[in-house]
mmCIF file of C-alpha atoms in Angstrom:
data_model
loop_
_atom_site.group_PDB
_atom_site.id
_atom_site.type_symbol
_atom_site.label_atom_id
_atom_site.label_comp_id
_atom_site.label_asym_id
_atom_site.label_seq_id
_atom_site.Cartn_x
_atom_site.Cartn_y
_atom_site.Cartn_z
ATOM 1 C CA VAL C 1 0.011 -0.107 0.051
ATOM 2 C CA PHE C 2 0.963 3.715 -0.480
ATOM 3 C CA PRO C 3 1.297 5.523 1.710
ATOM 4 C CA PRO C 4 2.574 2.700 3.924
ATOM 5 C CA GLY C 5 1.546 4.317 7.235
ATOM 6 C CA GLY C 6 -0.349 7.315 8.919
ATOM 7 C CA ARG C 7 -1.044 9.351 11.842
ATOM 8 C CA ARG C 8 -3.292 8.276 14.605
ATOM 9 C CA GLY C 9 -6.766 10.255 14.698
ATOM 10 C CA GLU C 10 -6.600 10.988 10.942
ATOM 11 C CA LYS C 11 -8.020 9.512 7.713
ATOM 12 C CA VAL C 12 -5.592 8.374 5.080
ATOM 13 C CA LEU C 13 -6.447 7.702 1.463
ATOM 14 C CA VAL C 14 -4.485 4.528 0.546
ATOM 15 C CA GLU C 15 -3.562 3.036 -2.788
ATOM 16 C CA PHE C 16 -3.534 -0.779 -3.077
ATOM 17 C CA ARG C 17 -0.932 -2.372 -5.367
ATOM 18 C CA GLY C 18 -0.238 -5.732 -6.525
ATOM 19 C CA PRO C 19 -1.238 -8.865 -8.664
ATOM 20 C CA ASN C 20 -4.936 -8.710 -9.605
ATOM 21 C CA ILE C 21 -5.417 -5.310 -7.935
ATOM 22 C CA PRO C 22 -6.872 -2.909 -10.590
ATOM 23 C CA ALA C 23 -4.627 0.120 -11.016
ATOM 24 C CA GLY C 24 -5.526 3.135 -8.783
ATOM 25 C CA MET C 25 -7.488 1.193 -6.344
ATOM 26 C CA ARG C 26 -7.879 3.369 -3.317
ATOM 27 C CA ARG C 27 -9.916 3.494 -0.181
ATOM 28 C CA GLU C 28 -9.994 5.668 2.987
ATOM 29 C CA VAL C 29 -8.441 4.260 6.220
ATOM 30 C CA ALA C 30 -9.691 5.946 9.407
ATOM 31 C CA ILE C 31 -7.154 5.415 12.220
ATOM 32 C CA PRO C 32 -8.551 5.645 15.761
ATOM 33 C CA ILE C 33 -6.713 8.112 17.915
ATOM 34 C CA ASP C 34 -6.516 5.577 20.742
ATOM 35 C CA GLU C 35 -5.136 2.869 18.570
ATOM 36 C CA ARG C 36 -1.960 1.836 20.512
ATOM 37 C CA SER C 37 -0.620 -1.053 18.331
ATOM 38 C CA PRO C 38 2.210 0.295 15.973
ATOM 39 C CA VAL C 39 0.632 -1.588 13.068
ATOM 40 C CA LEU C 40 -2.709 -2.099 11.352
ATOM 41 C CA TYR C 41 -3.227 -4.618 8.754
ATOM 42 C CA LEU C 42 -5.193 -3.659 5.636
ATOM 43 C CA THR C 43 -6.844 -5.875 2.930
ATOM 44 C CA ALA C 44 -8.083 -4.725 -0.481
ATOM 45 C CA ASP C 45 -11.448 -6.335 0.112
ATOM 46 C CA GLY C 46 -11.799 -5.526 3.632
ATOM 47 C CA VAL C 47 -11.597 -9.149 4.930
ATOM 48 C CA ALA C 48 -8.443 -9.874 7.190
ATOM 49 C CA GLY C 49 -6.666 -13.137 7.333
ATOM 50 C CA GLY C 50 -4.409 -15.471 5.212
ATOM 51 C CA ASN C 51 -1.710 -13.735 3.207
ATOM 52 C CA HIS C 52 -3.841 -10.915 1.820
ATOM 53 C CA ASP C 53 -3.354 -8.401 4.600
ATOM 54 C CA VAL C 54 -0.560 -5.904 4.407
ATOM 55 C CA PRO C 55 1.054 -3.739 7.253
ATOM 56 C CA PHE C 56 0.282 -0.183 7.698
ATOM 57 C CA PHE C 57 2.531 1.581 10.176
ATOM 58 C CA LEU C 58 1.287 4.196 12.702
ATOM 59 C CA SER C 59 2.749 7.298 14.029
ATOM 60 C CA ASP C 60 1.833 10.426 16.310
ATOM 61 C CA GLN C 61 3.660 12.817 14.182
ATOM 62 C CA PRO C 62 2.371 14.928 11.175
ATOM 63 C CA GLU C 63 2.537 13.110 7.938
ATOM 64 C CA GLY C 64 3.735 13.943 4.504
ATOM 65 C CA ILE C 65 4.538 12.486 1.064
ATOM 66 C CA GLU C 66 7.763 13.112 -0.760
ATOM 67 C CA ILE C 67 7.242 15.495 -3.806
ATOM 68 C CA GLU C 68 9.091 14.354 -6.996
ATOM 69 C CA PRO C 69 11.403 15.295 -8.699
ATOM 70 C CA ASN C 70 13.461 15.544 -5.641
ATOM 71 C CA ASP C 71 16.846 13.910 -6.806
ATOM 72 C CA GLU C 72 18.720 17.282 -6.849
ATOM 73 C CA SER C 73 18.837 19.996 -3.975
ATOM 74 C CA ALA C 74 16.853 22.527 -5.778
ATOM 75 C CA GLY C 75 13.936 20.070 -5.690
ATOM 76 C CA ALA C 76 14.455 18.901 -2.148
ATOM 77 C CA THR C 77 11.169 18.367 -0.213
ATOM 78 C CA ARG C 78 10.824 20.736 2.718
ATOM 79 C CA LEU C 79 10.573 19.268 6.187
ATOM 80 C CA THR C 80 8.783 21.001 9.063
ATOM 81 C CA LEU C 81 9.768 19.223 12.119
ATOM 82 C CA PRO C 82 8.366 16.979 13.717
ATOM 83 C CA VAL C 83 7.156 14.934 10.645
ATOM 84 C CA THR C 84 7.187 11.550 9.028
ATOM 85 C CA MET C 85 7.598 11.272 5.385
ATOM 86 C CA ASN C 86 6.383 8.422 3.016
ATOM 87 C CA GLY C 87 8.583 7.794 0.003
ATOM 88 C CA GLN C 88 9.085 5.405 -2.894
ATOM 89 C CA PHE C 89 12.199 4.605 -4.960
ATOM 90 C CA GLU C 90 10.589 4.835 -8.208
ATOM 91 C CA LYS C 91 13.364 3.881 -10.682
ATOM 92 C CA PRO C 92 16.917 2.442 -10.434
ATOM 93 C CA GLY C 93 19.165 4.983 -8.939
ATOM 94 C CA ASP C 94 16.387 7.065 -7.448
ATOM 95 C CA THR C 95 17.383 9.258 -4.481
ATOM 96 C CA ASP C 96 15.134 11.339 -2.284
ATOM 97 C CA LEU C 97 16.291 14.814 -0.911
ATOM 98 C CA TYR C 98 14.646 16.786 1.784
ATOM 99 C CA ARG C 99 15.543 20.040 3.295
ATOM 100 C CA VAL C 100 15.397 21.218 6.836
ATOM 101 C CA THR C 101 16.433 24.312 8.722
ATOM 102 C CA LEU C 102 18.497 23.864 11.894
ATOM 103 C CA ARG C 103 19.908 26.169 14.511
ATOM 104 C CA ALA C 104 23.451 25.697 15.788
ATOM 105 C CA GLY C 105 23.491 23.082 18.519
ATOM 106 C CA GLU C 106 20.189 21.399 17.655
ATOM 107 C CA THR C 107 20.303 17.702 17.118
ATOM 108 C CA LEU C 108 18.278 16.091 14.416
ATOM 109 C CA ASP C 109 17.036 12.500 14.829
ATOM 110 C CA VAL C 110 16.448 10.740 11.625
ATOM 111 C CA GLU C 111 15.038 7.293 11.199
ATOM 112 C CA THR C 112 13.644 5.144 8.504
ATOM 113 C CA THR C 113 11.111 2.377 8.528
ATOM 114 C CA ALA C 114 11.060 -0.253 5.634
ATOM 115 C CA HIS C 115 12.188 -3.546 6.751
ATOM 116 C CA ARG C 116 10.865 -3.109 10.373
ATOM 117 C CA PHE C 117 7.159 -3.554 10.655
ATOM 118 C CA LEU C 118 6.430 -2.878 6.872
ATOM 119 C CA ARG C 119 8.506 -6.036 5.696
ATOM 120 C CA GLY C 120 9.447 -4.162 2.752
ATOM 121 C CA PRO C 121 12.395 -4.760 0.453
ATOM 122 C CA ALA C 122 13.973 -1.252 0.612
ATOM 123 C CA ASP C 123 17.518 -1.245 2.171
ATOM 124 C CA THR C 124 17.819 2.475 3.104
ATOM 125 C CA ARG C 125 20.918 4.628 3.469
ATOM 126 C CA VAL C 126 20.623 8.034 5.070
ATOM 127 C CA GLU C 127 22.905 10.965 4.686
ATOM 128 C CA ILE C 128 23.077 14.482 5.975
ATOM 129 C CA LEU C 129 24.594 17.289 3.601
ATOM 130 C CA ASP C 130 25.282 20.814 4.102
ATOM 131 C CA ALA C 131 23.777 23.302 1.775
ATOM 132 C CA ALA C 132 26.367 22.925 -0.627
ATOM 133 C CA GLY C 133 26.116 19.424 -0.857
ATOM 134 C CA LYS C 134 29.047 18.332 1.416
ATOM 135 C CA LEU C 135 28.493 14.984 3.107
ATOM 136 C CA LEU C 136 28.685 15.487 6.861
ATOM 137 C CA THR C 137 27.407 12.128 8.193
ATOM 138 C CA GLU C 138 25.546 8.997 6.931
ATOM 139 C CA ASN C 139 24.186 5.689 8.225
ATOM 140 C CA ASP C 140 23.116 2.528 6.474
ATOM 141 C CA ASP C 141 22.181 -0.136 8.982
ATOM 142 C CA GLY C 142 21.405 1.782 12.192
ATOM 143 C CA PHE C 143 20.065 -0.939 14.507
ATOM 144 C CA ALA C 144 22.516 -3.107 16.243
ATOM 145 C CA LEU C 145 21.904 -6.759 16.699
ATOM 146 C CA ASP C 146 20.068 -7.382 19.865
ATOM 147 C CA TYR C 147 17.733 -9.852 21.639
ATOM 148 C CA MET C 148 14.820 -7.825 20.237
ATOM 149 C CA TRP C 149 15.751 -8.982 16.738
ATOM 150 C CA MET C 150 16.790 -12.466 17.418
ATOM 151 C CA HIS C 151 13.312 -13.858 16.600
ATOM 152 C CA ASP C 152 13.085 -11.934 13.337
ATOM 153 C CA TYR C 153 16.162 -10.536 11.380
ATOM 154 C CA LEU C 154 18.780 -7.771 11.663
ATOM 155 C CA SER C 155 17.171 -4.676 10.111
ATOM 156 C CA THR C 156 18.633 -2.766 7.287
ATOM 157 C CA ASP C 157 16.731 0.279 8.387
ATOM 158 C CA SER C 158 18.671 3.446 9.075
ATOM 159 C CA ARG C 159 19.030 5.744 12.115
ATOM 160 C CA LEU C 160 21.183 8.696 12.978
ATOM 161 C CA SER C 161 21.513 11.733 15.020
ATOM 162 C CA PHE C 162 23.111 14.852 13.713
ATOM 163 C CA LYS C 163 24.060 18.122 15.683
ATOM 164 C CA ALA C 164 24.190 21.210 13.512
ATOM 165 C CA PRO C 165 27.437 22.940 13.950
ATOM 166 C CA GLN C 166 25.987 26.333 12.842
ATOM 167 C CA ASP C 167 22.686 27.891 11.820
ATOM 168 C CA GLY C 168 21.672 27.101 8.120
ATOM 169 C CA GLU C 169 19.956 24.624 5.833
ATOM 170 C CA TYR C 170 20.806 20.993 5.599
ATOM 171 C CA LEU C 171 19.757 18.214 3.190
ATOM 172 C CA VAL C 172 18.702 14.805 4.275
ATOM 173 C CA ARG C 173 19.257 12.386 1.325
ATOM 174 C CA VAL C 174 17.714 8.804 1.394
ATOM 175 C CA ARG C 175 19.098 6.257 -0.944
ATOM 176 C CA GLU C 176 18.394 2.669 -1.740
ATOM 177 C CA ALA C 177 21.531 0.742 -0.985
ATOM 178 C CA ALA C 178 20.923 -2.344 -2.959
ATOM 179 C CA GLY C 179 19.641 -0.691 -6.169
ATOM 180 C CA LEU C 180 16.097 -1.723 -5.925
ATOM 181 C CA SER C 181 13.068 0.196 -7.248
ATOM 182 C CA GLY C 182 9.356 -0.202 -7.949
ATOM 183 C CA LEU C 183 5.927 -0.257 -6.266
ATOM 184 C CA ARG C 184 6.926 -2.171 -3.353
ATOM 185 C CA VAL C 185 10.124 -0.461 -2.597
ATOM 186 C CA VAL C 186 8.704 2.152 -0.001
ATOM 187 C CA TYR C 187 9.902 3.614 3.289
ATOM 188 C CA ARG C 188 8.900 6.108 5.948
ATOM 189 C CA LEU C 189 11.193 8.775 7.142
ATOM 190 C CA SER C 190 10.913 10.093 10.839
ATOM 191 C CA ALA C 191 12.587 13.464 11.482
ATOM 192 C CA LYS C 192 12.420 15.437 14.704
ATOM 193 C CA LEU C 193 14.762 17.429 17.046
ATOM 194 C CA THR C 194 16.098 15.315 19.991
ATOM 195 C CA THR C 195 14.285 15.495 23.172
ATOM 196 C CA PRO C 196 14.670 13.261 26.358
ATOM 197 C CA ASP C 197 12.451 10.273 25.703
ATOM 198 C CA PHE C 198 12.370 6.310 26.046
ATOM 199 C CA GLN C 199 11.291 3.314 24.115
ATOM 200 C CA LEU C 200 10.091 -0.125 25.675
ATOM 201 C CA TRP C 201 10.831 -3.278 23.813
ATOM 202 C CA GLN C 202 9.180 -6.498 25.060
ATOM 203 C CA PHE C 203 10.723 -9.885 24.357
ATOM 204 C CA PRO C 204 9.074 -12.199 23.473
ATOM 205 C CA ASP C 205 6.291 -10.294 22.067
ATOM 206 C CA GLY C 206 3.860 -13.083 22.626
ATOM 207 C CA VAL C 207 4.060 -14.704 26.124
ATOM 208 C CA PRO C 208 2.114 -18.067 26.579
ATOM 209 C CA ILE C 209 0.597 -18.629 30.017
ATOM 210 C CA TRP C 210 -0.742 -22.153 30.205
ATOM 211 C CA GLY C 211 -3.454 -21.888 32.894
ATOM 212 C CA PRO C 212 -4.368 -21.120 36.374
ATOM 213 C CA GLY C 213 -1.428 -21.400 38.779
ATOM 214 C CA SER C 214 1.249 -21.218 36.045
ATOM 215 C CA THR C 215 3.917 -18.383 35.540
ATOM 216 C CA ALA C 216 5.633 -16.963 32.550
ATOM 217 C CA GLY C 217 8.725 -14.659 32.322
ATOM 218 C CA LEU C 218 9.320 -11.884 29.707
ATOM 219 C CA ILE C 219 11.992 -9.110 29.303
ATOM 220 C CA VAL C 220 11.087 -5.409 28.888
ATOM 221 C CA LYS C 221 14.027 -3.414 27.778
ATOM 222 C CA ILE C 222 14.284 0.345 28.349
ATOM 223 C CA GLU C 223 16.081 2.320 25.629
ATOM 224 C CA ARG C 224 16.867 5.671 27.055
ATOM 225 C CA LEU C 225 17.272 8.443 24.392
ATOM 226 C CA ALA C 226 18.939 11.981 24.534
ATOM 227 C CA GLY C 227 19.853 11.472 28.208
ATOM 228 C CA TYR C 228 16.534 10.381 29.756
ATOM 229 C CA GLU C 229 17.126 9.415 33.361
ATOM 230 C CA GLY C 230 13.718 9.273 34.726
ATOM 231 C CA ASN C 231 11.795 6.178 35.934
ATOM 232 C CA VAL C 232 9.328 4.284 33.874
ATOM 233 C CA GLU C 233 6.274 2.811 35.311
ATOM 234 C CA LEU C 234 4.689 -0.109 33.855
ATOM 235 C CA SER C 235 1.303 -1.635 34.262
ATOM 236 C CA LEU C 236 -0.889 -4.558 32.673
ATOM 237 C CA GLU C 237 -4.370 -3.385 31.725
ATOM 238 C CA GLY C 238 -7.211 -5.343 30.448
ATOM 239 C CA LEU C 239 -6.493 -8.569 32.109
ATOM 240 C CA PRO C 240 -9.375 -11.204 32.786
ATOM 241 C CA ALA C 241 -10.808 -11.267 36.279
ATOM 242 C CA GLY C 242 -8.701 -13.406 38.522
ATOM 243 C CA TRP C 243 -5.431 -12.680 36.847
#
């Protein structure tokens, strides 16, 4: 589908793509504002199940879609932070450029989602350039091997943080490292200024508990971002009576 995700609480017009799907087939997806799952699963005919459903990733940030042509700096799509952009590598060698204004000392966090959650084939590479096109920093595979991936695979999605050395405009360039292109080669680019925050990762993501009197164990990893040092309180909600 394209776009491959949307913002909670909004309606998104989604185009379905694939074998036996009529060209230009679209339907509106209404995302509940209180939907906490990171992924919805969409089907062209509205019936979930089997191998006909496709992932649709959710966010809490404003959303946008890249504007082609943006292979060169003059056509770079403007970013207003925070934002999640939806892009596609339409042809071999396609690159997508985005323009952002930063103040000296501000730190920009950039992250792509393609392999993770979307199960897409895009192998993203993210680069930060100055206004003249000089490469300042880059990242190919930004997620280290960890127990959170051992039941899945090592992701080729990209992630980096860039601290602006001076006021000015900078370019974010997204490439497809494997040279792939086409309707399936899509990605989501999240861009925001760094703020202290945290993420929680549960492993395994499905915990079997076999009946009354039994127990089970799981791991919750706290990933602290940008110097966050506070406590994190966890609670289990919606359990059946007696648990």
